[in-house]
Coordinates of C-alpha atoms in Angstrom, one line a residue:
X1 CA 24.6 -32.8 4.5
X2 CA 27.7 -34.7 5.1
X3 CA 29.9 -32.1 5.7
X4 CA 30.6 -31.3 9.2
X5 CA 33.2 -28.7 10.3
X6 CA 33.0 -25.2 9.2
X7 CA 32.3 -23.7 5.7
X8 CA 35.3 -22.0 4.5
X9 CA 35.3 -18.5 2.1
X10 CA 36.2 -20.7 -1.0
X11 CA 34.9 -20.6 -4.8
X12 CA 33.7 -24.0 -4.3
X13 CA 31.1 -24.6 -1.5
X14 CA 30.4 -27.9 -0.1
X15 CA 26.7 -27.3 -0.7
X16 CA 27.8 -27.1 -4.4
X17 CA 30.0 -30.9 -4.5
X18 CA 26.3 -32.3 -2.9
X19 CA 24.0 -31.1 -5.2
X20 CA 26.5 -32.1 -7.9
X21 CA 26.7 -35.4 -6.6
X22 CA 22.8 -35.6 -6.1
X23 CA 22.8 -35.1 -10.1
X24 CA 25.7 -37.0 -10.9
X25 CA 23.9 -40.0 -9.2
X26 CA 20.7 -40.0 -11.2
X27 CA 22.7 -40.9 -14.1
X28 CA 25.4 -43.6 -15.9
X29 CA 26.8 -46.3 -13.5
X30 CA 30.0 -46.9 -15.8
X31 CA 32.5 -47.2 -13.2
X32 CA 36.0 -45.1 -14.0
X33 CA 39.5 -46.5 -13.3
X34 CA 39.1 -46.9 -9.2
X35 CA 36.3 -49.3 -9.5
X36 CA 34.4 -47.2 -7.3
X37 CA 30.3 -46.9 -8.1
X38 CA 27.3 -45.2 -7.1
X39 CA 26.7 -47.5 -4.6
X40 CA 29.5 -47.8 -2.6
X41 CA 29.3 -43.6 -2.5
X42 CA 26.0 -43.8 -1.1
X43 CA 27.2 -45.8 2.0
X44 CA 29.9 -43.9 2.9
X45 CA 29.7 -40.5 0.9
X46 CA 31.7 -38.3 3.4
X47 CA 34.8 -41.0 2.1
X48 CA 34.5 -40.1 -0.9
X49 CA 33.0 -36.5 -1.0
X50 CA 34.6 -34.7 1.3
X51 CA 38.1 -35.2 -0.1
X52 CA 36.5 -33.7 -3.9
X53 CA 35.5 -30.5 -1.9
X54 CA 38.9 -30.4 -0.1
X55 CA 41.1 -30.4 -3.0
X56 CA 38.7 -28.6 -5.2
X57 CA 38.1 -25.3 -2.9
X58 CA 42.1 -25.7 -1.7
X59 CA 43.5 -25.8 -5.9
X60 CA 44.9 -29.1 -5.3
X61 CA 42.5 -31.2 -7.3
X62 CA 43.9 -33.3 -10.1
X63 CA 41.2 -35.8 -11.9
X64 CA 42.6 -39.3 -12.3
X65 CA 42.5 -41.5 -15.5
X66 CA 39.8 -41.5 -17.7
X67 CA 38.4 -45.3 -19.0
X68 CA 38.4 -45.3 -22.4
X69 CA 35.9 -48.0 -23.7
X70 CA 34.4 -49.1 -26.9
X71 CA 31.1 -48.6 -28.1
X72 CA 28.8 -49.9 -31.0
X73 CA 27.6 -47.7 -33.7
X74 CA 24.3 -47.8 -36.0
X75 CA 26.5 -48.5 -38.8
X76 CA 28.1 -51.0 -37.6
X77 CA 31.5 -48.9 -36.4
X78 CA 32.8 -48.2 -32.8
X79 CA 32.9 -44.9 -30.7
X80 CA 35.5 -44.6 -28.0
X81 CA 34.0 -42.9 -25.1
X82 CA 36.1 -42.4 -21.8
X83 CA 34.2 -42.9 -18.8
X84 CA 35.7 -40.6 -15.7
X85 CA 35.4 -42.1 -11.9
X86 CA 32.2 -41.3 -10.2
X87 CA 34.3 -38.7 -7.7
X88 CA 35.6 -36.8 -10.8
X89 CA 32.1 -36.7 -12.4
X90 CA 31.0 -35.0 -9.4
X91 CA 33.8 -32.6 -9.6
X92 CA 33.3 -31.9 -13.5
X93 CA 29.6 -31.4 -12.6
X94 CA 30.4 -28.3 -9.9
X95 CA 32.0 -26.8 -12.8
X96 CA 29.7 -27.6 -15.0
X97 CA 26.9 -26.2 -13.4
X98 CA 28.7 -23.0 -12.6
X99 CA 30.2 -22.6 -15.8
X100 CA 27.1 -22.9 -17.7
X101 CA 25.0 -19.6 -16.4
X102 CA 27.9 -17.9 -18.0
X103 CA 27.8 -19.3 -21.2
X104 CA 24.3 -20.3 -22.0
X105 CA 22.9 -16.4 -22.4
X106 CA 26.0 -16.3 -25.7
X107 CA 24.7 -19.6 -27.1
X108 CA 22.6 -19.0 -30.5
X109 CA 19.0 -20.0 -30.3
X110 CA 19.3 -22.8 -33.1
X111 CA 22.0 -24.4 -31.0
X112 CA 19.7 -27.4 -29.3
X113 CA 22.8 -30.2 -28.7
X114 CA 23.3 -30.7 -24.9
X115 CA 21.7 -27.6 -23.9
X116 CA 19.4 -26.7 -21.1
X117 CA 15.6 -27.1 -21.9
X118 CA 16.2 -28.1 -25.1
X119 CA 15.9 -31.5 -27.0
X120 CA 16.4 -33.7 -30.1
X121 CA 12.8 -33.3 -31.2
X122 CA 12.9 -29.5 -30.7
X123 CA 16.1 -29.6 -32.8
X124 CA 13.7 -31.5 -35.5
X125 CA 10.8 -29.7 -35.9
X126 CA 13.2 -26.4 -36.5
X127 CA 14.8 -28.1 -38.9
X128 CA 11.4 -28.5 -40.9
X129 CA 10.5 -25.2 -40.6
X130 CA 13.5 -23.8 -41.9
X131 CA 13.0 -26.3 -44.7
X132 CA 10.0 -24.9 -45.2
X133 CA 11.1 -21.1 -45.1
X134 CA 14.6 -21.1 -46.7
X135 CA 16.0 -22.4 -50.4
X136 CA 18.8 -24.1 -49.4
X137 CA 20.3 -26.7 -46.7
X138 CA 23.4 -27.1 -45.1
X139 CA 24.7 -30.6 -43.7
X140 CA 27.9 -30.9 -42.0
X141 CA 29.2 -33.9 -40.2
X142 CA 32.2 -33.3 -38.2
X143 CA 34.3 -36.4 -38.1
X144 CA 35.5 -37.2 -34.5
X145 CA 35.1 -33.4 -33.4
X146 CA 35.3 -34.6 -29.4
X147 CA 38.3 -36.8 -30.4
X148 CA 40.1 -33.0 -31.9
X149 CA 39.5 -30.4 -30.2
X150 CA 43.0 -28.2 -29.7
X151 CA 43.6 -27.8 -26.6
X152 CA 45.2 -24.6 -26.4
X153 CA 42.3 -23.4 -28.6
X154 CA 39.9 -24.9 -26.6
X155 CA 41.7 -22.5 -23.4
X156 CA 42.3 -19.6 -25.7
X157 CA 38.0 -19.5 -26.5
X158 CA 37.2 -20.5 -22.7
X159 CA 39.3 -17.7 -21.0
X160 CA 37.2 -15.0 -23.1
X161 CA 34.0 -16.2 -21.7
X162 CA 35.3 -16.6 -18.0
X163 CA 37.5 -15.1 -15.8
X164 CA 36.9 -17.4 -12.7
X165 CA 40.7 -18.9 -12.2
X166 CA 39.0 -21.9 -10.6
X167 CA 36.8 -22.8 -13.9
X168 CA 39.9 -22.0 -15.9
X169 CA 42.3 -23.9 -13.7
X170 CA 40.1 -27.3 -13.5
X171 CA 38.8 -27.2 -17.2
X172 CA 42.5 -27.2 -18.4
X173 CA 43.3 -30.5 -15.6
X174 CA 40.3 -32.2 -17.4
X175 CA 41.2 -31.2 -21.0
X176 CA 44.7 -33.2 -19.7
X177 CA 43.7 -35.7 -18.0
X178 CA 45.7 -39.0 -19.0
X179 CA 43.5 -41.2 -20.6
X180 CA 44.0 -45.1 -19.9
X181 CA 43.8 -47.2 -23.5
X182 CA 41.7 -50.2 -24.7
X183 CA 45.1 -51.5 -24.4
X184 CA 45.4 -50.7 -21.1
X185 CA 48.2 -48.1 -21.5
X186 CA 48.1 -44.5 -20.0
X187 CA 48.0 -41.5 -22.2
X188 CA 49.8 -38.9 -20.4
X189 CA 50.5 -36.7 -23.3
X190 CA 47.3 -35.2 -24.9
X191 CA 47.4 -32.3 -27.0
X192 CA 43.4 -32.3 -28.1
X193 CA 40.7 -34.3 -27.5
X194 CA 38.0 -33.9 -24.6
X195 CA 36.4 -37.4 -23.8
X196 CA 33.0 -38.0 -25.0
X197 CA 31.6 -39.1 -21.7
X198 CA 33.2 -37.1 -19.3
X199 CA 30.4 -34.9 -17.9
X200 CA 32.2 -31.4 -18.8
X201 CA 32.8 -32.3 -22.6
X202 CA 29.9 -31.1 -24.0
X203 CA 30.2 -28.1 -22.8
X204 CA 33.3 -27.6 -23.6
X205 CA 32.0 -28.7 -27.1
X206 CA 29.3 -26.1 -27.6
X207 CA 31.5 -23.6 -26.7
X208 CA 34.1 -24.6 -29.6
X209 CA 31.3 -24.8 -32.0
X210 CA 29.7 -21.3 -30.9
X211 CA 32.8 -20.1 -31.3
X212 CA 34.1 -21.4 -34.7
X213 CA 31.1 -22.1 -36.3
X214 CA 28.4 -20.5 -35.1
X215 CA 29.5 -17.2 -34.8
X216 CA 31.1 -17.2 -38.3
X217 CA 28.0 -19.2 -39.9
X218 CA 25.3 -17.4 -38.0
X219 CA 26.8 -14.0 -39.0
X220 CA 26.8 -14.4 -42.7
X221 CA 24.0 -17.0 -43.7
X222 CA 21.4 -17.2 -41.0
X223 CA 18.9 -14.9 -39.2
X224 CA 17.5 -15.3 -35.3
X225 CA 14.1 -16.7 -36.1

């Protein structure tokens, strides 16, 4: 551990902001705004840990700036994804991870998208057998859903799956978060929109869909397998 001192009684452990940051590691190295990457946290990670714990278990955390970048599509378009800073992923991943043990047991079983223990190909081969077993097919596309989600909706949905202050309190920073342009100009007033990239998005995501789609869709049109 690089935590020395004592553990204080907090919602957020330090043993939590390591294991977090032993995932967060193992993926992307798209640096955020501060420049600062993986490597740099592995030589001196009590710099850069420590003060995530600090503010997180104290209330006084506030994520910085999210990168926006471009992207290419299949089709020849562009998807704007905003990359967060390698401290704030590790922040977005203790919540994360805590977060989703509450939600997963309400997700529907045909929900596969960014789930635990589920995949793409499992998605797949479902689809074929409900080809198989029902007369009709439904394909929706929703056009830039992580670029619209309401944010008071989004807040309004979250707060009746959790009760934990902290979750609620840090979800609502991040769903905030300026967001600094191609253009290199800061977004400070966001209404909607939770960055596709940031590591608590698609979360966030499925439980907007479970909660305006599924639940509505599921209830008159499809039956648990």
């Amino acid at each position: 551990m690089i935590f020395g001192l004592e553990t204080k009684t907090q919602p957020i452990s330090k043993e939590q902001v390591w294991a977090s940051w032993k995932r967060i590691k193992k993926g992307g190295e798209g640096v955020g705004v501060d420049n600062v990457s993986i490597a740099m946290i592995e030589k001196n990670p009590r710099k850069y840990l420590y003060p995530v714990w600090n503010r997180m278990y104290s209330g006084s955390y506030f994520p910085p700036a999210v990168r926006e970048v471009s992207i290419p599509k299949a089709n020849g378009k562009e998807r704007l994804l905003g990359i967060p800073t390698m401290c704030d992923r590790v922040a977005q991943e203790v919540i994360r991870a805590e977060l989703e043990q509450e939600l997963e047991p309400h997700f529907h079983p045909s929900s596969y998208g960014y789930r635990p223990g589920k995949s793409a190909h499992q998605a797949i081969e479902a689809c074929a057998k409900n080809c198989w077993e029902r007369w009709y097919v439904v394909d929706v596309d929703i056009k830039g859903f992580f670029d619209n989600i309401d944010h008071a909706k989004m807040m309004e949905i979250l707060r009746k799956y959790t009760s934990q202050k902290h979750i609620l309190l840090y979800c609502e920073r991040w769903l905030k978060a300026p967001v600094m342009r191609i253009n290199a100009e800061t977004d400070t007033d966001r209404k909607k929109g939770t960055p596709q990239g940031g590591v608590i998005s698609p979360l966030l995501a499925n439980l907007y869909l479970h909660e305006v789609f599924d639940n509505c869709f599921n209830h008159y049109t499809i039956q648990t397998p």
